[in-house]
PDB file of C-alpha atoms in Angstrom:
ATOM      1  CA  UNK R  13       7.012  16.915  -2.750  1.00 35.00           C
ATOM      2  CA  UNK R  14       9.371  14.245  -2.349  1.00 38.00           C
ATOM      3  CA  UNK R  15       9.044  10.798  -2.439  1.00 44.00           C
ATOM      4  CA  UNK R  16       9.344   8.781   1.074  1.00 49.00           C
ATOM      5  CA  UNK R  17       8.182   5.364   0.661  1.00 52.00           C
ATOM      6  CA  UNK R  18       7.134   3.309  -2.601  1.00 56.00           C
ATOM      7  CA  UNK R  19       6.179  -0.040  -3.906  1.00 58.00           C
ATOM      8  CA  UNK R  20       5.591  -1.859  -7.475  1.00 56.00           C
ATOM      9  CA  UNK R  21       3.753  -4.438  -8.925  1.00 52.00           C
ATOM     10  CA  UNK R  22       3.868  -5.313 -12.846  1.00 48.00           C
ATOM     11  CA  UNK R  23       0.644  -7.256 -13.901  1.00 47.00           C
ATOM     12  CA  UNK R  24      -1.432  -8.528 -17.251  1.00 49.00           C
ATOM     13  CA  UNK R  25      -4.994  -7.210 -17.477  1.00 48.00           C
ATOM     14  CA  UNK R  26      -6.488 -10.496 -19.279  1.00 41.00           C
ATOM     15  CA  UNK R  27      -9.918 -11.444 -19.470  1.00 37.00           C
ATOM     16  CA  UNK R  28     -12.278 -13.935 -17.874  1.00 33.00           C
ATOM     17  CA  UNK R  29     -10.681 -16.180 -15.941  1.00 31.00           C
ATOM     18  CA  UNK R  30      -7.346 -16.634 -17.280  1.00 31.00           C
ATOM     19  CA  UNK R  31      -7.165 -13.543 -14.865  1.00 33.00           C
ATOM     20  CA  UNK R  32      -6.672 -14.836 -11.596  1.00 33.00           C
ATOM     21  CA  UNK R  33      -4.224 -17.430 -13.043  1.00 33.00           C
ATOM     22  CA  UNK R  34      -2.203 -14.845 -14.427  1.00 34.00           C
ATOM     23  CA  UNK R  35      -1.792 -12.753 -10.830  1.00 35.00           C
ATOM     24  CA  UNK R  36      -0.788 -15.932  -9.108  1.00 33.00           C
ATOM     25  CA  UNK R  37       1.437 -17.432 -12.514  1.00 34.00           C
ATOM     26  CA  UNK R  38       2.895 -14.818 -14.720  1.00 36.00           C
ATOM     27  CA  UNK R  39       2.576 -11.417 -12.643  1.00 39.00           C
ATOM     28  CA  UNK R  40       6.281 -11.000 -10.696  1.00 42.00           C
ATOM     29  CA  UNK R  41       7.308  -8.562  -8.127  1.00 40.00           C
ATOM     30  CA  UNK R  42       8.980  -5.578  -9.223  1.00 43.00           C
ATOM     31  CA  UNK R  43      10.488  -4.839  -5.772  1.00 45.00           C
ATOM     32  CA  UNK R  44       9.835  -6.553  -2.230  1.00 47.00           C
ATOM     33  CA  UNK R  45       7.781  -5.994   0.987  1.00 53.00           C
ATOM     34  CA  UNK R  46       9.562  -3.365   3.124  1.00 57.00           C
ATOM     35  CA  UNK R  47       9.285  -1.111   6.060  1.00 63.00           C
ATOM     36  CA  UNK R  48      11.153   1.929   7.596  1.00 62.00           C
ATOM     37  CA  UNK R  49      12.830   3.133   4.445  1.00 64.00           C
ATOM     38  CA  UNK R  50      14.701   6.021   5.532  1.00 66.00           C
ATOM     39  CA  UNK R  51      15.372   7.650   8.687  1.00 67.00           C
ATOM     40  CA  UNK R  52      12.873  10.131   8.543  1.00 70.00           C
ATOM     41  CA  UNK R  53      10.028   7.205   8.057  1.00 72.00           C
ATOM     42  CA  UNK R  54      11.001   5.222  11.215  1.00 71.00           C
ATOM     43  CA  UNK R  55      10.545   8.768  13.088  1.00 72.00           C
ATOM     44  CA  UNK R  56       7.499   9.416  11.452  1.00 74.00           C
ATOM     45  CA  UNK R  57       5.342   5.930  11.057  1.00 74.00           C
ATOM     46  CA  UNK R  58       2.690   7.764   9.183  1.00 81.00           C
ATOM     47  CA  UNK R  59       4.718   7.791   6.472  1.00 82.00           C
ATOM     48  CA  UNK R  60       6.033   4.022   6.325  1.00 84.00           C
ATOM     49  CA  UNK R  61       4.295   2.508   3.585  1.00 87.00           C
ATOM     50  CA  UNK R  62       3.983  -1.405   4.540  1.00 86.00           C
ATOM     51  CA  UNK R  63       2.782  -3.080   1.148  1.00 87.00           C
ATOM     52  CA  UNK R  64       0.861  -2.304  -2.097  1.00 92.00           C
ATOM     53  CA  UNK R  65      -1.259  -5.258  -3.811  1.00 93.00           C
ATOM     54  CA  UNK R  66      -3.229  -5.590  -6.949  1.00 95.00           C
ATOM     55  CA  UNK R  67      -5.136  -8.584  -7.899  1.00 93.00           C
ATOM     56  CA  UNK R  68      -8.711  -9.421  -9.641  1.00 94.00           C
ATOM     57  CA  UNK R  69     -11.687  -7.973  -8.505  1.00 95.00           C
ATOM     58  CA  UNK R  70     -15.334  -9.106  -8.384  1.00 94.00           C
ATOM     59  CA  UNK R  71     -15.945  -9.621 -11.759  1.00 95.00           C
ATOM     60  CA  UNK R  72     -13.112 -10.518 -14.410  1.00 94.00           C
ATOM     61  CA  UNK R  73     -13.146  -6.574 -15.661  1.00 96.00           C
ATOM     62  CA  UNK R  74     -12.629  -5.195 -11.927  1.00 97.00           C
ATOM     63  CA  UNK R  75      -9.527  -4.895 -10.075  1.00 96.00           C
ATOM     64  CA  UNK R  76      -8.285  -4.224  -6.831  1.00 97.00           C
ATOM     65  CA  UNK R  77      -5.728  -2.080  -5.275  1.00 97.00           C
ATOM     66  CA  UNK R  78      -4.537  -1.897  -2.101  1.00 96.00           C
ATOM     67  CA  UNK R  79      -1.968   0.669  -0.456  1.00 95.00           C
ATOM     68  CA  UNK R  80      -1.203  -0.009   3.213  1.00 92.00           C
ATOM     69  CA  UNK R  81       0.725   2.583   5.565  1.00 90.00           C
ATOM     70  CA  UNK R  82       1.638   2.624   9.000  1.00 83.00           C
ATOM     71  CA  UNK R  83       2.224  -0.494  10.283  1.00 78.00           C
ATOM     72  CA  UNK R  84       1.593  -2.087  13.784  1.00 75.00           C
ATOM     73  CA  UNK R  85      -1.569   0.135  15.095  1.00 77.00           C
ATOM     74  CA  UNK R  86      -2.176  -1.387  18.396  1.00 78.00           C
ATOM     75  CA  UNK R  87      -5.874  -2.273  18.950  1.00 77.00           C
ATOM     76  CA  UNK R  88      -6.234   0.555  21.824  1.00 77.00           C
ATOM     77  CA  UNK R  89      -5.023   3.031  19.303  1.00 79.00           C
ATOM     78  CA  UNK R  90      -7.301   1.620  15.931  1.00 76.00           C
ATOM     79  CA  UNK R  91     -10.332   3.350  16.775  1.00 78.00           C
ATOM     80  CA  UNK R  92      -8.927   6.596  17.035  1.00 81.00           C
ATOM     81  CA  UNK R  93      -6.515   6.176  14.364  1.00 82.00           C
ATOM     82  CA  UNK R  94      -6.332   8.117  11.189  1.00 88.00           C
ATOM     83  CA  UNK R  95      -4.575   8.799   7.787  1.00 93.00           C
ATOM     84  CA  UNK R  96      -1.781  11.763   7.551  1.00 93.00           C
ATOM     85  CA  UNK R  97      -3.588  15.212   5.918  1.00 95.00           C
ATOM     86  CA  UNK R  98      -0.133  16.357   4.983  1.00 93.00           C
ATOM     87  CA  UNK R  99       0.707  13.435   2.665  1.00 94.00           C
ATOM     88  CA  UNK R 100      -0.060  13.006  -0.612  1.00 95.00           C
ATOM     89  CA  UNK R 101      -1.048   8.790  -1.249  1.00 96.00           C
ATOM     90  CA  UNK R 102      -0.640   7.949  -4.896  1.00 96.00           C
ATOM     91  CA  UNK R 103      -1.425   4.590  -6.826  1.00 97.00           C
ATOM     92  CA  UNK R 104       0.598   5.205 -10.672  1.00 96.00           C
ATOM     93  CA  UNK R 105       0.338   3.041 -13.541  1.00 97.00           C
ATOM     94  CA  UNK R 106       2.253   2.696 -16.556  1.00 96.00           C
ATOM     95  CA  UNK R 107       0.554   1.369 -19.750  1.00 96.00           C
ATOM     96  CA  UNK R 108       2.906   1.652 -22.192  1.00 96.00           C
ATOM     97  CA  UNK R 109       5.935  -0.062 -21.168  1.00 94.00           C
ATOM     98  CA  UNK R 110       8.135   3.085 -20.480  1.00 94.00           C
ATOM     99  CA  UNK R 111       8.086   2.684 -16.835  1.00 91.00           C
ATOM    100  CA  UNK R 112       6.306   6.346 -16.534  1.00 94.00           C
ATOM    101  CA  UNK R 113       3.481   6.615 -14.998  1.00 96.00           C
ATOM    102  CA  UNK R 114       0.213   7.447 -17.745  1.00 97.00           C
ATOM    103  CA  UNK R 115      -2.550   7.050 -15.101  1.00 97.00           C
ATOM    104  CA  UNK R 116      -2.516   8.207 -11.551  1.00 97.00           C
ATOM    105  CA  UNK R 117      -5.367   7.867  -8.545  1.00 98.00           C
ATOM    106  CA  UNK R 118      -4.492  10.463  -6.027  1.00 97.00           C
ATOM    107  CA  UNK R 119      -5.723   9.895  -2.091  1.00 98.00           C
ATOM    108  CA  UNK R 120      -5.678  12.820   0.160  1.00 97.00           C
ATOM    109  CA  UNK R 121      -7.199  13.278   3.925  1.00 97.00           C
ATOM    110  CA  UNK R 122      -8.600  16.409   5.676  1.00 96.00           C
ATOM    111  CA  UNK R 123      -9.072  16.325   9.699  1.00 94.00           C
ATOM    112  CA  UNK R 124      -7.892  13.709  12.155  1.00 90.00           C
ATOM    113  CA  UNK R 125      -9.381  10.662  13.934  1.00 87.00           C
ATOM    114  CA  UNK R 126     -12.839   9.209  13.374  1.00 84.00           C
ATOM    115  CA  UNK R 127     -14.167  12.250  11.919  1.00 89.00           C
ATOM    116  CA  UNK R 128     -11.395  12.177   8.982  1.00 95.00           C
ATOM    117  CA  UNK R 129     -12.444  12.684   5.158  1.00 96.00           C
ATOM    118  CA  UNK R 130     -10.639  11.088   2.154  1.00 97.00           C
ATOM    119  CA  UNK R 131     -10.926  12.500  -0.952  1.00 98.00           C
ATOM    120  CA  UNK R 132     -10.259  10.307  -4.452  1.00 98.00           C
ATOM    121  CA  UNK R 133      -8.993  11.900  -7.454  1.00 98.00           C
ATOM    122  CA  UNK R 134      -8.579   9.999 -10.758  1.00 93.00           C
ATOM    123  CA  UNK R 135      -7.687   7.325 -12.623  1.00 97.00           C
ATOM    124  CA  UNK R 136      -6.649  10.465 -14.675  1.00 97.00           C
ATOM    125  CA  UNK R 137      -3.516  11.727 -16.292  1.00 96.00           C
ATOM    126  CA  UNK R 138      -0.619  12.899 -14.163  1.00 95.00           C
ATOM    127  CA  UNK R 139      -0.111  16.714 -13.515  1.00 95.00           C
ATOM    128  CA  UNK R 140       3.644  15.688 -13.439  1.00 93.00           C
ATOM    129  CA  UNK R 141       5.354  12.514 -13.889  1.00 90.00           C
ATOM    130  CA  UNK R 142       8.580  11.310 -12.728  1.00 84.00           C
ATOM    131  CA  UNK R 143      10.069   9.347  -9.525  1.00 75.00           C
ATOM    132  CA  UNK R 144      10.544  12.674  -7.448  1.00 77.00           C
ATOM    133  CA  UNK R 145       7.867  14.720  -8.819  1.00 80.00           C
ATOM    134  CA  UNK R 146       4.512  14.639  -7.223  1.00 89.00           C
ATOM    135  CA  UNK R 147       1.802  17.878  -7.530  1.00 92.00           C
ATOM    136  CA  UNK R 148      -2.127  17.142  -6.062  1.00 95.00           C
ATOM    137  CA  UNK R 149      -4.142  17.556  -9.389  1.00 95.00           C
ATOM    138  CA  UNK R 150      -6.478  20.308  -9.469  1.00 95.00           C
ATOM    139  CA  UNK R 151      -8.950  18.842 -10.784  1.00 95.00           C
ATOM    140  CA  UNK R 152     -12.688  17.549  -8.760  1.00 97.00           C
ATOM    141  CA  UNK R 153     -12.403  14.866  -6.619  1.00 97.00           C
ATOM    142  CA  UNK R 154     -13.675  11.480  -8.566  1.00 97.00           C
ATOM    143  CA  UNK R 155     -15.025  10.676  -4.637  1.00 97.00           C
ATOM    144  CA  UNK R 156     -15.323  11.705  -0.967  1.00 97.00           C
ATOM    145  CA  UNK R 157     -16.436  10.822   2.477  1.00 97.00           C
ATOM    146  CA  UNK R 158     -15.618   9.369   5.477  1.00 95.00           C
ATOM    147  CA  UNK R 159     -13.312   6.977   6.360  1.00 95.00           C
ATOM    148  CA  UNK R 160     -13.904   3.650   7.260  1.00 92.00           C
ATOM    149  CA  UNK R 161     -16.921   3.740   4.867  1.00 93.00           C
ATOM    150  CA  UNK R 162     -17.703   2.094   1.760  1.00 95.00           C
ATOM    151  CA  UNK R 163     -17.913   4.945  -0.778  1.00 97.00           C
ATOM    152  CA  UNK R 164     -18.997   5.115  -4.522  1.00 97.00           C
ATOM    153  CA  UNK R 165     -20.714   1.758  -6.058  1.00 94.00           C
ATOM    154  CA  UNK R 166     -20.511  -1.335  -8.012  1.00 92.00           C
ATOM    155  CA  UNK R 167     -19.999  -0.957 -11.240  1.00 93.00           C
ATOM    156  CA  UNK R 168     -17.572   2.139 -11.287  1.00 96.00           C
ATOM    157  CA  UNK R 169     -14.987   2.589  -8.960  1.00 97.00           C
ATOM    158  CA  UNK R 170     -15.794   1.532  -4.521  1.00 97.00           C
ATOM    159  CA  UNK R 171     -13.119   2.812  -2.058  1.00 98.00           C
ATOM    160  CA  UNK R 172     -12.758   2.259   1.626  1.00 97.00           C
ATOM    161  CA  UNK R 173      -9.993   4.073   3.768  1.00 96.00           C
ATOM    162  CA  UNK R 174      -9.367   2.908   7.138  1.00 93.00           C
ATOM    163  CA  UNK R 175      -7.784   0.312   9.709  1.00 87.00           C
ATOM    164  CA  UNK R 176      -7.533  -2.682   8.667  1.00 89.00           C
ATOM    165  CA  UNK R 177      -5.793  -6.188   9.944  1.00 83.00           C
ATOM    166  CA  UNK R 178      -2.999  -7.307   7.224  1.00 78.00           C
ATOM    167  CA  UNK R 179      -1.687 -10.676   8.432  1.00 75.00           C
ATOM    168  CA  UNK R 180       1.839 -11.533   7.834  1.00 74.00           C
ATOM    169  CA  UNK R 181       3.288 -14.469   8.500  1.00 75.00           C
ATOM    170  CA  UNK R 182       7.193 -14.401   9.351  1.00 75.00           C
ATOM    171  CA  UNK R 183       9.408 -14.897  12.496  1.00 77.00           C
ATOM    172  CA  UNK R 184       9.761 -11.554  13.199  1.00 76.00           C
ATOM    173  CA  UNK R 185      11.367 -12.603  16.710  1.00 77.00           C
ATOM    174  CA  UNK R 186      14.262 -14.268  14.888  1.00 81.00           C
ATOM    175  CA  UNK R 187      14.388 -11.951  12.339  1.00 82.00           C
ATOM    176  CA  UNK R 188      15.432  -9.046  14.288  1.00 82.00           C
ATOM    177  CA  UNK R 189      17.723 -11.132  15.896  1.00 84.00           C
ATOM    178  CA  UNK R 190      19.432 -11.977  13.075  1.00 86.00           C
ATOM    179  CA  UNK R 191      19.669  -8.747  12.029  1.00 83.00           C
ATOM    180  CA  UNK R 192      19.194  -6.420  15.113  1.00 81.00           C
ATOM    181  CA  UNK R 193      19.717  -2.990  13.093  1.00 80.00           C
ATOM    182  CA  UNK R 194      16.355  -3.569  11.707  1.00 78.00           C
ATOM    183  CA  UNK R 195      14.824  -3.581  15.177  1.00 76.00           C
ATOM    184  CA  UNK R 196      12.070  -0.882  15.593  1.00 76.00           C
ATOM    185  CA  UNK R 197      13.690   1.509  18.378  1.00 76.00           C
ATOM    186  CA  UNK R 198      10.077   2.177  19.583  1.00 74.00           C
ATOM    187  CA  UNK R 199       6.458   0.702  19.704  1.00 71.00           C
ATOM    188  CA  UNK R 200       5.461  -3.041  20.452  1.00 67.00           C
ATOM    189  CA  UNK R 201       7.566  -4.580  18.252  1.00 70.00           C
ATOM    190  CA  UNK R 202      10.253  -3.375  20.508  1.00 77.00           C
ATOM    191  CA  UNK R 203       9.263  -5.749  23.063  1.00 74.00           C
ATOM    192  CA  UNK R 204       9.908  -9.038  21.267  1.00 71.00           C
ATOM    193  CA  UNK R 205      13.299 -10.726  22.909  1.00 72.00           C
ATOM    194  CA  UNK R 206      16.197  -9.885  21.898  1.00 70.00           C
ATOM    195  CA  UNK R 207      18.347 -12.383  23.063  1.00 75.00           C
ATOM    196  CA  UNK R 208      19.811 -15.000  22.007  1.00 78.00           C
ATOM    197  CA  UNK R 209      21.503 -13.991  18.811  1.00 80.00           C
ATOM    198  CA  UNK R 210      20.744 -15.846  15.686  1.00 81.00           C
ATOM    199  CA  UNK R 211      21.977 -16.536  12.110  1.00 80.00           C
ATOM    200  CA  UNK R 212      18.561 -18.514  10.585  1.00 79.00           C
ATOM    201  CA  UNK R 213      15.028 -18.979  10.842  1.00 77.00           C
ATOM    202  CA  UNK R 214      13.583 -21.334  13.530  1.00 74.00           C
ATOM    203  CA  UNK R 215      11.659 -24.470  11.381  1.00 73.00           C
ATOM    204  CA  UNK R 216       8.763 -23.855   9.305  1.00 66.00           C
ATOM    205  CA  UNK R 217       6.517 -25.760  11.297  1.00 65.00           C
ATOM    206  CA  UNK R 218       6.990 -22.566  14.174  1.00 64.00           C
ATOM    207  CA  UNK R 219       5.851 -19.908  11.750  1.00 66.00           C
ATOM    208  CA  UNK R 220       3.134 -17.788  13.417  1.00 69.00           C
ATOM    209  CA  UNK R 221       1.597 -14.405  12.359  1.00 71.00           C
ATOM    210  CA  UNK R 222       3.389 -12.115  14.439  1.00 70.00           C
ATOM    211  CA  UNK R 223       1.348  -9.005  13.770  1.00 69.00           C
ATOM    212  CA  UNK R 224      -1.825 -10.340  14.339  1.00 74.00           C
ATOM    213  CA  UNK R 225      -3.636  -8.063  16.564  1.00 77.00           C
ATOM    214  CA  UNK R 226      -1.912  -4.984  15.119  1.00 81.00           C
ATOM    215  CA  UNK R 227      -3.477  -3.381  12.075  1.00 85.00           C
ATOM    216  CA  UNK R 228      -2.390  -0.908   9.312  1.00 89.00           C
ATOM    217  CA  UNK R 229      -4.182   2.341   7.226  1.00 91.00           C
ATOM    218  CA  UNK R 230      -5.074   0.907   4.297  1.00 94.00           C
ATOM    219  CA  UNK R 231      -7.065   2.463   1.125  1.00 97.00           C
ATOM    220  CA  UNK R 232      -8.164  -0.124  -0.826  1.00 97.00           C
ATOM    221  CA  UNK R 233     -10.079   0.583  -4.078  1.00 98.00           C
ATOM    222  CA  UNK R 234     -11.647  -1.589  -6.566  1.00 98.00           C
ATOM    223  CA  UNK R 235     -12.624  -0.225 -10.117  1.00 98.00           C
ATOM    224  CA  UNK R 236     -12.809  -1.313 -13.728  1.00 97.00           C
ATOM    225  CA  UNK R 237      -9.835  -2.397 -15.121  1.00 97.00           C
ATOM    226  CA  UNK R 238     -10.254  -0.424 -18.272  1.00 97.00           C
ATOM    227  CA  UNK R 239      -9.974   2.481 -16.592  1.00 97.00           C
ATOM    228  CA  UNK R 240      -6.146   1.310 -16.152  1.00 97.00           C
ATOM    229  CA  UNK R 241      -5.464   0.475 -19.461  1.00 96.00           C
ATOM    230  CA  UNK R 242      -7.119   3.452 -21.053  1.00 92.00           C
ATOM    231  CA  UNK R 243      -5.182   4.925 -23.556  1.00 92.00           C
ATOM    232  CA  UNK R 244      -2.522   1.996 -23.461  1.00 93.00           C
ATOM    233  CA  UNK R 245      -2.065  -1.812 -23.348  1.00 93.00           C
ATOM    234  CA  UNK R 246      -3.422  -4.609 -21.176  1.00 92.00           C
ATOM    235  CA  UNK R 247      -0.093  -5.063 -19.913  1.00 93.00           C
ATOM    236  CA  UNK R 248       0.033  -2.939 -16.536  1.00 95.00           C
ATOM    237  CA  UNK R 249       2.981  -1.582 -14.457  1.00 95.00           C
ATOM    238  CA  UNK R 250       1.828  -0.504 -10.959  1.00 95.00           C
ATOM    239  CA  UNK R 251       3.650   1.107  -7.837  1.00 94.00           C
ATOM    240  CA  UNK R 252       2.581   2.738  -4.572  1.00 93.00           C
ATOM    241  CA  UNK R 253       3.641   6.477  -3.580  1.00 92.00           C
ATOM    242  CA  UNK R 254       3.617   8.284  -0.767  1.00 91.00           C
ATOM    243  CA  UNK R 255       4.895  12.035  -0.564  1.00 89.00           C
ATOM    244  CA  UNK R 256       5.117  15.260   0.941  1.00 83.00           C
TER     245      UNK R 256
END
């Protein structure tokens, strides 16, 4: 399989609730929010992998991940909408510094539409590691269902896979008018005026969510953090895979 879209986050597992201070003070970006990597993404929005988060969960020993794909799902289409079945959707983590992955949780699909069933595998050990190396574990699934259900329970590890609404805040209208070669070919963020050309960002004040009303695929999963740092340190590095 090869590798089509990913994203990173490096982050300190730390107790209590110097926690949540440490996600918003000490945790930095590895790499930044970005859409349409390659050529063969913007052709195939499935595949475009919008943004990965982690932060605290609901108790200082949980945390949450979050891997969003496809990007602008109109509201007419969001009830019908559905995850890829011939993608693999990986969340890796490196707990030992070495920027290699040690623990993996891998996210497949079977069907289409409303009727669609993910299956979770993991927080295990990688059957391969490495940026462009990617093989579905054959191991039983850790859990399964349907999407756009709550699935497993509170004190091990909950996952929900569906459509969700990810607000982001940006002028998108000046943005792809400042640089027009990012400017979806397609879709309704096609429509937004192209004209008249630009070279900054209209004042702050003017800043409006310009995808609201459009919503992504997004498996979010919440688990014990320990199950992260098993094996390895508090200190976490995470990215966001997805591959065929």
């Amino acid at each position: 399989m090869s590798v089509l879209s990913s994203r990173a986050w490096r982050h300190r597992a730390l107790p209590a609730a110097a926690l949540l201070l440490a996600a918003s003070l000490t945790a930095r970006w590895v790499t930044a929010s970005d859409h349409q990597d390659t050529a063969d993404v913007e052709l195939n929005p499935t595949m475009d992998m919008t943004d990965f988060y982690a932060f605290p969960g609901a108790s200082p020993d949980r945390m949450v991940l979050v891997l969003n794909s496809q990007p602008a799902i109109t509201p007419a289409a969001a009830g019908s909408a559905s995850f890829d079945p011939n993608l693999l959707y990986q969340i890796k983590v490196d707990n030992t510094g070495d920027a290699t992955e040690d623990r993996v949780i891998q996210v497949v699909f079977s069907g289409r539409g409303t009727d669609q069933t993910v299956r979770v595998y993991g927080p295990m050990t990688p059957p391969v590691t490495g940026a462009m190396r990617n093989e579905l574990t054959t191991a039983a699934p850790t859990l399964t269902g349907r999407i756009n259900t709550s699935l497993g329970s509170a004190t091990g590890m909950q996952v929900y896979a569906g459509i969700l609404d990810d607000p982001f805040y940006i002028d998108l209208e000046q943005f792809f008018r400042i640089i027009p070669d990012r400017r979806p070919a397609g879709g309704p963020l096609a429509a937004l005026p192209a004209t008249p050309t630009a070279s900054a960002f209209r004042p702050a004040n003017t800043a409006v969510n310009f995808l609201r009303g459009l919503n992504v695929a997004s498996i979010v999963i919440e688990l014990p953090t320990a199950m992260l740092t098993s094996g390895g340190t508090p200190r976490l590095g995470m990215w966001g895979t997805i591959s065929r």
